[in-house]
Coordinates of C-alpha atoms and ligand atoms in Angstrom, one line a residue:
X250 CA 79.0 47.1 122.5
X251 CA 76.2 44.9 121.1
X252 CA 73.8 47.1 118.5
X253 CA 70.4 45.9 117.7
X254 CA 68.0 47.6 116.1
X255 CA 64.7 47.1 113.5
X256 CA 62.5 48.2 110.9
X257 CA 59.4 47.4 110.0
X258 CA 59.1 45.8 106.5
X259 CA 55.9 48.0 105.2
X260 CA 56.5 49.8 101.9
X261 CA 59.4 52.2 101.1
X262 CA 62.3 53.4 103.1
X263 CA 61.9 56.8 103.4
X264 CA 64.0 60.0 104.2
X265 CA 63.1 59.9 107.8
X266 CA 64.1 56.0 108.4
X267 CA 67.1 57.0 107.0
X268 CA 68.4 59.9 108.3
X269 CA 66.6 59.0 111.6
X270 CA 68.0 55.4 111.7
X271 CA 69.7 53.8 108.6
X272 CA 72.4 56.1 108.1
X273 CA 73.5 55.7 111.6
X274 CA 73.2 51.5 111.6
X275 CA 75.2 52.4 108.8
X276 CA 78.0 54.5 110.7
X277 CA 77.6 52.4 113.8
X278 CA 79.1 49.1 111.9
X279 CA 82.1 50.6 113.1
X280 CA 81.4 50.6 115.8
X281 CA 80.3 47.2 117.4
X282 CA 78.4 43.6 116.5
X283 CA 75.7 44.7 114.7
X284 CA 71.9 43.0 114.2
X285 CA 69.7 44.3 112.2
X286 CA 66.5 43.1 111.8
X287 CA 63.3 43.7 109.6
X288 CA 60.0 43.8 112.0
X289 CA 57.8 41.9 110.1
X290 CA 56.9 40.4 113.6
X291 CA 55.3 44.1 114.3
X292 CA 54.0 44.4 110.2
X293 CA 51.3 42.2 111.2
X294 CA 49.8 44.1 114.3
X295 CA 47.8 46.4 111.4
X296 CA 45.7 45.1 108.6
X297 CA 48.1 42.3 107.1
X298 CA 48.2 41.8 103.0
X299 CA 50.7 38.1 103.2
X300 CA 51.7 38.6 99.6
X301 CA 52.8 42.4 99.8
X302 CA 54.5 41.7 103.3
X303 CA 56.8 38.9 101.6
X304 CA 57.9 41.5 98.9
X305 CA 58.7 44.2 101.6
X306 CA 60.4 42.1 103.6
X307 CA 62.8 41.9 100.8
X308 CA 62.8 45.2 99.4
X309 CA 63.2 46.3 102.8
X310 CA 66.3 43.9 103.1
X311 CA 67.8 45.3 99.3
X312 CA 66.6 49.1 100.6
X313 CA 69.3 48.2 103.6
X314 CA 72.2 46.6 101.8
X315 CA 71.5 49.1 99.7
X316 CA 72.3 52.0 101.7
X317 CA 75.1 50.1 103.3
X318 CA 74.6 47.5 106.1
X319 CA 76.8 44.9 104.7
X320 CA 75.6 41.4 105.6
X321 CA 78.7 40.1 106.2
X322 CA 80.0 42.2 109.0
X323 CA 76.2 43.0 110.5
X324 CA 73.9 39.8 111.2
X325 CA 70.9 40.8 108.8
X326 CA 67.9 38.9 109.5
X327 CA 64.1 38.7 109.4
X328 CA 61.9 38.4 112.8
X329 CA 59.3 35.6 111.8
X330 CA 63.0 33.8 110.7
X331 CA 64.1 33.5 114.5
X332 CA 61.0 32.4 116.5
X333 CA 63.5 33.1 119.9
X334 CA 61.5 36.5 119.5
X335 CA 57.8 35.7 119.6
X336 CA 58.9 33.0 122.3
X337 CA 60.8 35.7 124.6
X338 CA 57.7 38.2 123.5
X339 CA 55.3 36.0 125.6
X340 CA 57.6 34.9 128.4
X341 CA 58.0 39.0 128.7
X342 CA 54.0 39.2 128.6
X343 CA 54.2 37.9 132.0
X344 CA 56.3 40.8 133.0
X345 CA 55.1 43.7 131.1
X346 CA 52.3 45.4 132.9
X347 CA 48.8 46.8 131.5
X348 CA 49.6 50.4 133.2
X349 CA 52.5 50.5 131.2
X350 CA 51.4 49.6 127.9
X351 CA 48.3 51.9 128.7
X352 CA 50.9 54.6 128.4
X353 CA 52.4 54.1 124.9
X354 CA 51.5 57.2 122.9
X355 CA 52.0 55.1 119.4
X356 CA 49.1 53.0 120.5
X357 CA 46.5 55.5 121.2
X358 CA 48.0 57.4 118.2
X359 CA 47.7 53.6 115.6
X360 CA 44.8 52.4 117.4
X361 CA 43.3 56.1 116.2
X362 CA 39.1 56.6 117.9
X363 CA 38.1 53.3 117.9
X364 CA 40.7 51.3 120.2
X365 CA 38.5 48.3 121.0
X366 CA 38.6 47.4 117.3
X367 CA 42.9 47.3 117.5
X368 CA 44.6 44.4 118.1
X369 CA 45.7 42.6 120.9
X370 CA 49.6 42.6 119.2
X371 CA 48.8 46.2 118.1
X372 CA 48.8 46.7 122.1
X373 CA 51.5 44.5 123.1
X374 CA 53.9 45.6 120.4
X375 CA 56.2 46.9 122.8
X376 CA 56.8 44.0 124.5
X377 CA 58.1 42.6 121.3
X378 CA 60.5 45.0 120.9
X379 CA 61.5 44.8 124.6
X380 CA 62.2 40.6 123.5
X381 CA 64.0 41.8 120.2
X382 CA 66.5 44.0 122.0
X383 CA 66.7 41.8 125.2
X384 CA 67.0 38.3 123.1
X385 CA 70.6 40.0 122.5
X386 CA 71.5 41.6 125.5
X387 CA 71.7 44.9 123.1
X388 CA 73.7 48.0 125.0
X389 CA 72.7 50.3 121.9
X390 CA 69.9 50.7 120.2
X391 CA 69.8 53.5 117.1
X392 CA 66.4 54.6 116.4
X393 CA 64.4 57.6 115.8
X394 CA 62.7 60.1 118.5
X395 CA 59.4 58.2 118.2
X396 CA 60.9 54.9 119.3
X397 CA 62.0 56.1 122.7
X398 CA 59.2 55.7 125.1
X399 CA 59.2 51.9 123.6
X400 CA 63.0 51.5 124.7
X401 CA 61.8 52.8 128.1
X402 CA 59.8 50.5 128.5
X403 CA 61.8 47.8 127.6
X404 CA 64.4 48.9 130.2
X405 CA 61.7 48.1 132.7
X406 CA 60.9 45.4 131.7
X407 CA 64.3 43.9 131.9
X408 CA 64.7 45.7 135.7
X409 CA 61.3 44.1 136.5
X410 CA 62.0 40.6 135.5
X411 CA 65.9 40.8 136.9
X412 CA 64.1 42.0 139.9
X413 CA 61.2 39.5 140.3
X414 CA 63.5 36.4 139.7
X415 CA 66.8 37.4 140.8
X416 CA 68.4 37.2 138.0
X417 CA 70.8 38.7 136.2
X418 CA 69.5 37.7 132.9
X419 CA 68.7 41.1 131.1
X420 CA 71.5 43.9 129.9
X421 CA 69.4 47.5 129.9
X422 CA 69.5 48.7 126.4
X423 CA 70.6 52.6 125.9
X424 CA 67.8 54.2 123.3
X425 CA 71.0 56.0 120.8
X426 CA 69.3 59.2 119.5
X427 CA 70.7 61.4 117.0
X428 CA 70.4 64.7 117.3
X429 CA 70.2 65.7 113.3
X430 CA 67.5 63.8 111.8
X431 CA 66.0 62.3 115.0
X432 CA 62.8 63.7 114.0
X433 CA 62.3 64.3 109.9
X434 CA 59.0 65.8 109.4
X435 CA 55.9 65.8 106.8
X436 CA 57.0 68.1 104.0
X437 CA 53.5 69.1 103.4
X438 CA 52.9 69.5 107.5
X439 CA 55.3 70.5 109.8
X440 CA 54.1 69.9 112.8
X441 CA 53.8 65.8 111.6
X442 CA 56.4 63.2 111.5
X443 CA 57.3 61.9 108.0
X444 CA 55.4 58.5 108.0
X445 CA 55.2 55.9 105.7
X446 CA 51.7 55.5 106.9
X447 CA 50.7 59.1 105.5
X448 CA 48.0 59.1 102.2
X449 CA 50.0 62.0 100.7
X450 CA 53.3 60.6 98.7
X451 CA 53.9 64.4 98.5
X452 CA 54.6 64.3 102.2
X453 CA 57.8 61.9 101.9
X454 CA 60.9 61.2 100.4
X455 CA 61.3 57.7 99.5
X456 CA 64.5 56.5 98.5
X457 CA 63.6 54.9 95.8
X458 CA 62.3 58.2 94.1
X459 CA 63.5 59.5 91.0
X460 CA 65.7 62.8 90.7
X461 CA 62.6 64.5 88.8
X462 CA 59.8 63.3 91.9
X463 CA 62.4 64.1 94.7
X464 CA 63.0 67.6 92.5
X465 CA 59.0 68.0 92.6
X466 CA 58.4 66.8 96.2
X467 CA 61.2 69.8 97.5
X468 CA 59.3 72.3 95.1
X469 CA 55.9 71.9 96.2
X470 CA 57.6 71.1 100.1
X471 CA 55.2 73.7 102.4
X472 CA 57.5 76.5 103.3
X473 CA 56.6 80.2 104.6
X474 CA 57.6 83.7 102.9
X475 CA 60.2 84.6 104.8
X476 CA 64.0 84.3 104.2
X477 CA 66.3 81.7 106.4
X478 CA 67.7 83.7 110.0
X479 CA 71.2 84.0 110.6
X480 CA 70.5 81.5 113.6
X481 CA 68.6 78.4 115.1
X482 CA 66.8 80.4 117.3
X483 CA 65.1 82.3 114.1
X484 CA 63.7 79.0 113.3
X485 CA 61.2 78.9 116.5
X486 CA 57.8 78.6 115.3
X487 CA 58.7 77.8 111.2
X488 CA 58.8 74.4 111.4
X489 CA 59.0 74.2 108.1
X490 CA 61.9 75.6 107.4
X491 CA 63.2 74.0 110.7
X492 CA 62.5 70.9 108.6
X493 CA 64.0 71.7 105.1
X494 CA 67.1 73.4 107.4
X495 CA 67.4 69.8 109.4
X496 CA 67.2 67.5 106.7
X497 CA 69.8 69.8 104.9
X498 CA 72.6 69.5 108.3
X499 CA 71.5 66.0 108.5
X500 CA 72.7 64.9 104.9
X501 CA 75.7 66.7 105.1
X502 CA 76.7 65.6 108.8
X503 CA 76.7 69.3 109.7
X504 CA 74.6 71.3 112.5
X505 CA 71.9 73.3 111.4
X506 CA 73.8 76.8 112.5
X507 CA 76.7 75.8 110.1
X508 CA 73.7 75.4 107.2
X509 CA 71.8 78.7 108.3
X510 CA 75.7 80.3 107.9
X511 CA 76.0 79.0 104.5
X512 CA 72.0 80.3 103.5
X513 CA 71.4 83.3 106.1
X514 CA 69.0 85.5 104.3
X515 CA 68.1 83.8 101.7
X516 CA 64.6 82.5 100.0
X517 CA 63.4 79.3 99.7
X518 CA 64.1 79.9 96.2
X519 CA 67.5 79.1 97.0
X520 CA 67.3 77.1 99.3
X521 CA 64.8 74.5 97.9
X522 CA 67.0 74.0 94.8
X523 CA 70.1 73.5 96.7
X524 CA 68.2 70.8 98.9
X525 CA 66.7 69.3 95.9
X526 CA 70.4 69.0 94.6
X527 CA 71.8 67.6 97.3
X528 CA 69.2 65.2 97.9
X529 CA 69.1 63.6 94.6
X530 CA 73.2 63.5 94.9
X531 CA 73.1 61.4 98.1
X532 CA 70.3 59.6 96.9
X533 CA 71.5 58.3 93.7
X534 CA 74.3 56.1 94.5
X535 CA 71.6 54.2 96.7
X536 CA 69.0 54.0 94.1
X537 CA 71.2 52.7 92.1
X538 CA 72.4 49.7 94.2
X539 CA 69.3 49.1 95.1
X540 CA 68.1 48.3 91.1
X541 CA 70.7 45.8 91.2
X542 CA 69.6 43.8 94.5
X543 CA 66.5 44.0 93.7
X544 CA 67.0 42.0 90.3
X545 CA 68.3 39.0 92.6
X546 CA 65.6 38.0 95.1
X547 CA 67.3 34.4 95.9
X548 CA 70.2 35.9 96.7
X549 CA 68.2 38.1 99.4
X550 CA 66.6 35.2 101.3
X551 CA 70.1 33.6 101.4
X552 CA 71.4 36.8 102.9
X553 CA 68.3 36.6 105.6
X554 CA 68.5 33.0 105.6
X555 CA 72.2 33.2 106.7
X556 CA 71.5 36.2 109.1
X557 CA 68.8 34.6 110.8
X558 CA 70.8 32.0 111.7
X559 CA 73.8 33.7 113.2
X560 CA 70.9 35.7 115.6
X561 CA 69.1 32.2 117.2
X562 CA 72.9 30.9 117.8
X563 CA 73.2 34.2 119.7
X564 CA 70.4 34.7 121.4
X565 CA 69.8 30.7 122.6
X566 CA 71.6 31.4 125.5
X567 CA 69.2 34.4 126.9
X568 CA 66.5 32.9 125.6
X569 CA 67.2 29.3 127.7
X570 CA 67.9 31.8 130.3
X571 CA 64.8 33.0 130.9
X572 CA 62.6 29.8 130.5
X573 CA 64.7 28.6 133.4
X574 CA 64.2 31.6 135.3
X575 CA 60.8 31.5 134.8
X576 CA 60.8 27.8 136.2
X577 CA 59.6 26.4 132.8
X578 CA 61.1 22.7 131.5
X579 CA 61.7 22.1 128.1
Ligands
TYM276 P1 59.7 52.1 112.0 O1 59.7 50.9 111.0 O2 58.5 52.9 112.1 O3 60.9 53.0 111.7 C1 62.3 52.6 111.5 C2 63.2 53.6 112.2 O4 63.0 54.9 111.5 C3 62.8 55.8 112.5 N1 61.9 56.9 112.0 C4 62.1 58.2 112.0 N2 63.2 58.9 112.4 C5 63.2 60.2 112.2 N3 62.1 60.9 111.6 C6 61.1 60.2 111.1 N4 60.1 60.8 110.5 C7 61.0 58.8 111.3 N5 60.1 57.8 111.0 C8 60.7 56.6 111.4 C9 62.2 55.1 113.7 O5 62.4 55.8 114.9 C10 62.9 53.8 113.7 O6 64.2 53.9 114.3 N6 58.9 49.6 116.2 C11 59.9 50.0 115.3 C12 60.7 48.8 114.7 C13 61.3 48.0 115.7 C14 62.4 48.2 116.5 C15 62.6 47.1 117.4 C16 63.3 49.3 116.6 C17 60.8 46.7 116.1 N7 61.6 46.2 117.1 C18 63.6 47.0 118.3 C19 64.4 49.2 117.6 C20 64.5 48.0 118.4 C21 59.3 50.7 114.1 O7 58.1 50.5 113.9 O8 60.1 51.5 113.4

């Protein structure tokens, strides 16, 4: 079992990231060889500010380590660090096709009204991520619902170019899911996915909040009148409260039913303060680790440094693999 998974280095770690992908890369170092990788590859497909991305990328490393990738079981590394991927990104290019790409729902939704004005690497971002989970021969890949249709079409890309050069260069990566906390939404807007990208701070968790913000954020979290159901099914159009109820089961590695047993009938009164509890309890220990990393940036590009290393050792062979299959000399 080879795990490979990524993150893109932009601002905080938030709630969703984590229940939707960290806390799993987390559970999953159990599991398998683990590489774990901040995208700042992908960071600079959008409008690029070089000295905030060189702080991310390290907060985002300390936000990790943080909340438990330990760099000396998991390979922890930067993108940029390991050029094997922008190399195997344009060697894929040649594979990918235009239908596909024209298909991606994240680029119509990034690129927003005016799509002429995006990026070529806005547009081929997926192919990217098809060479950073590829590069490895990954089996798993942890992320959250909105990453799917990327790992799909990574998985054909790796049939197509196994199939053009008859080869059996490429392992097909399995998209790993969860089914609590695959999908964290706004908590101003249920019907849109928590996003570091949204104006509203009110809308997110970061981890990096303080007990009295993350207090305040579940407060004033939208919610409607009514008391929790006695079951899931009572949740159907209050995605709200589907929401608050999810992030809840999530935390506490329950389903939602066994939360909606525990709060059946009650008002967001309750609820909210219960949620705020618990949130600031699992939160803490994080925060906390994270002040201390954070204090020692040296020792964070060491940790990258080291990380990036172990991942070109292990992707060289692939990578030689596929100039060769490709017919290119070195
Ligand atoms: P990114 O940086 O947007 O998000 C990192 C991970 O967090 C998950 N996620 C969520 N899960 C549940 N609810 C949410 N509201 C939520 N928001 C984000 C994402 O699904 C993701 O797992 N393109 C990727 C990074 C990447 C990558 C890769 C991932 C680059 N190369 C290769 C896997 C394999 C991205 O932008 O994720």
């Amino acid at each position: 079992m080879r795990i490979v998974s990524g993150i893109q280095p932009t601002g905080n770690l938030h709630l969703g990231n984590y229940l939707g992908a960290i806390k799993r890369w987390v559970e999953m170092q159990d599991e398998g060889e683990c590489l774990f990788f901040l995208a700042d590859l992908h960071a600079i497909t959008v409008h690029n500010n070089p000295a905030e991305l060189r702080d991310n990328v390290r907060a985002m490393a300390a936000a990790l380590i943080a909340c438990g990738i330990d760099p000396d079981r998991s390979i922890l590394f930067n993108q940029a660090r390991v050029p094997a991927h922008a190399e195997l990104a344009w060697l894929l290019n040649g594979t990918a096709r235009i239908g596909w790409l024209n298909r991606m729902t994240q680029f119509k939704e990034k690129s927003g009204k005016n799509r002429e004005a995006a990026s070529v690497g806005l547009f081929a971002y997926p192919v990217l991520m098809a060479a950073d989970v590829l590069l490895y021969q990954a089996t798993h890949v942890p992320v959250g619902e909105d990453q799917k249709q990327h790992l799909e079409l990574a998985r054909d890309v790796a049939t197509k170019f196994n199939t053009d050069f008859d080869v059996e260069l490429f392992t097909l990566p399995e998209p790993l899911i969860g089914k609590a906390g695959a999908r964290v939404m706004s908590l101003r807007d249920g019907s849109a996915k928590m996003s570091k990208s949204d104006p509203s701070d009110m809308s997110r968790v970061n981890l990096n909040d303080d007990s009295d913000s993350i207090a305040q954020k579940i407060r004033k979290a939208k919610t409607d009148p009514e008391p929790l159901p006695d079951s899931v099914e009572g949740l159907e159009g209050r995605p709200e409260a589907r929401n608050l109820v999810a992030i809840y089961a999530a935390l506490t590695g329950r389903e939602a039913q066994a939360v909606l047993d525990d709060f059946a009938g009650q008002g967001f009164g309750a609820f909210k303060p219960a949620l705020a509890e618990l949130l600031i309890e699992s939160m803490r220990p994080i925060k906390n680790r994270l002040d201390e990393l954070k204090a020692n940036p040296d020792e964070l590009d060491s940790i990258l440094r080291r990380g990036s290393e172990r991942a070109t050792a292990l992707g060289a062979p692939t990578l030689a693999g596929a100039y060769e299959a490709l017919g290119l000399q070195r």
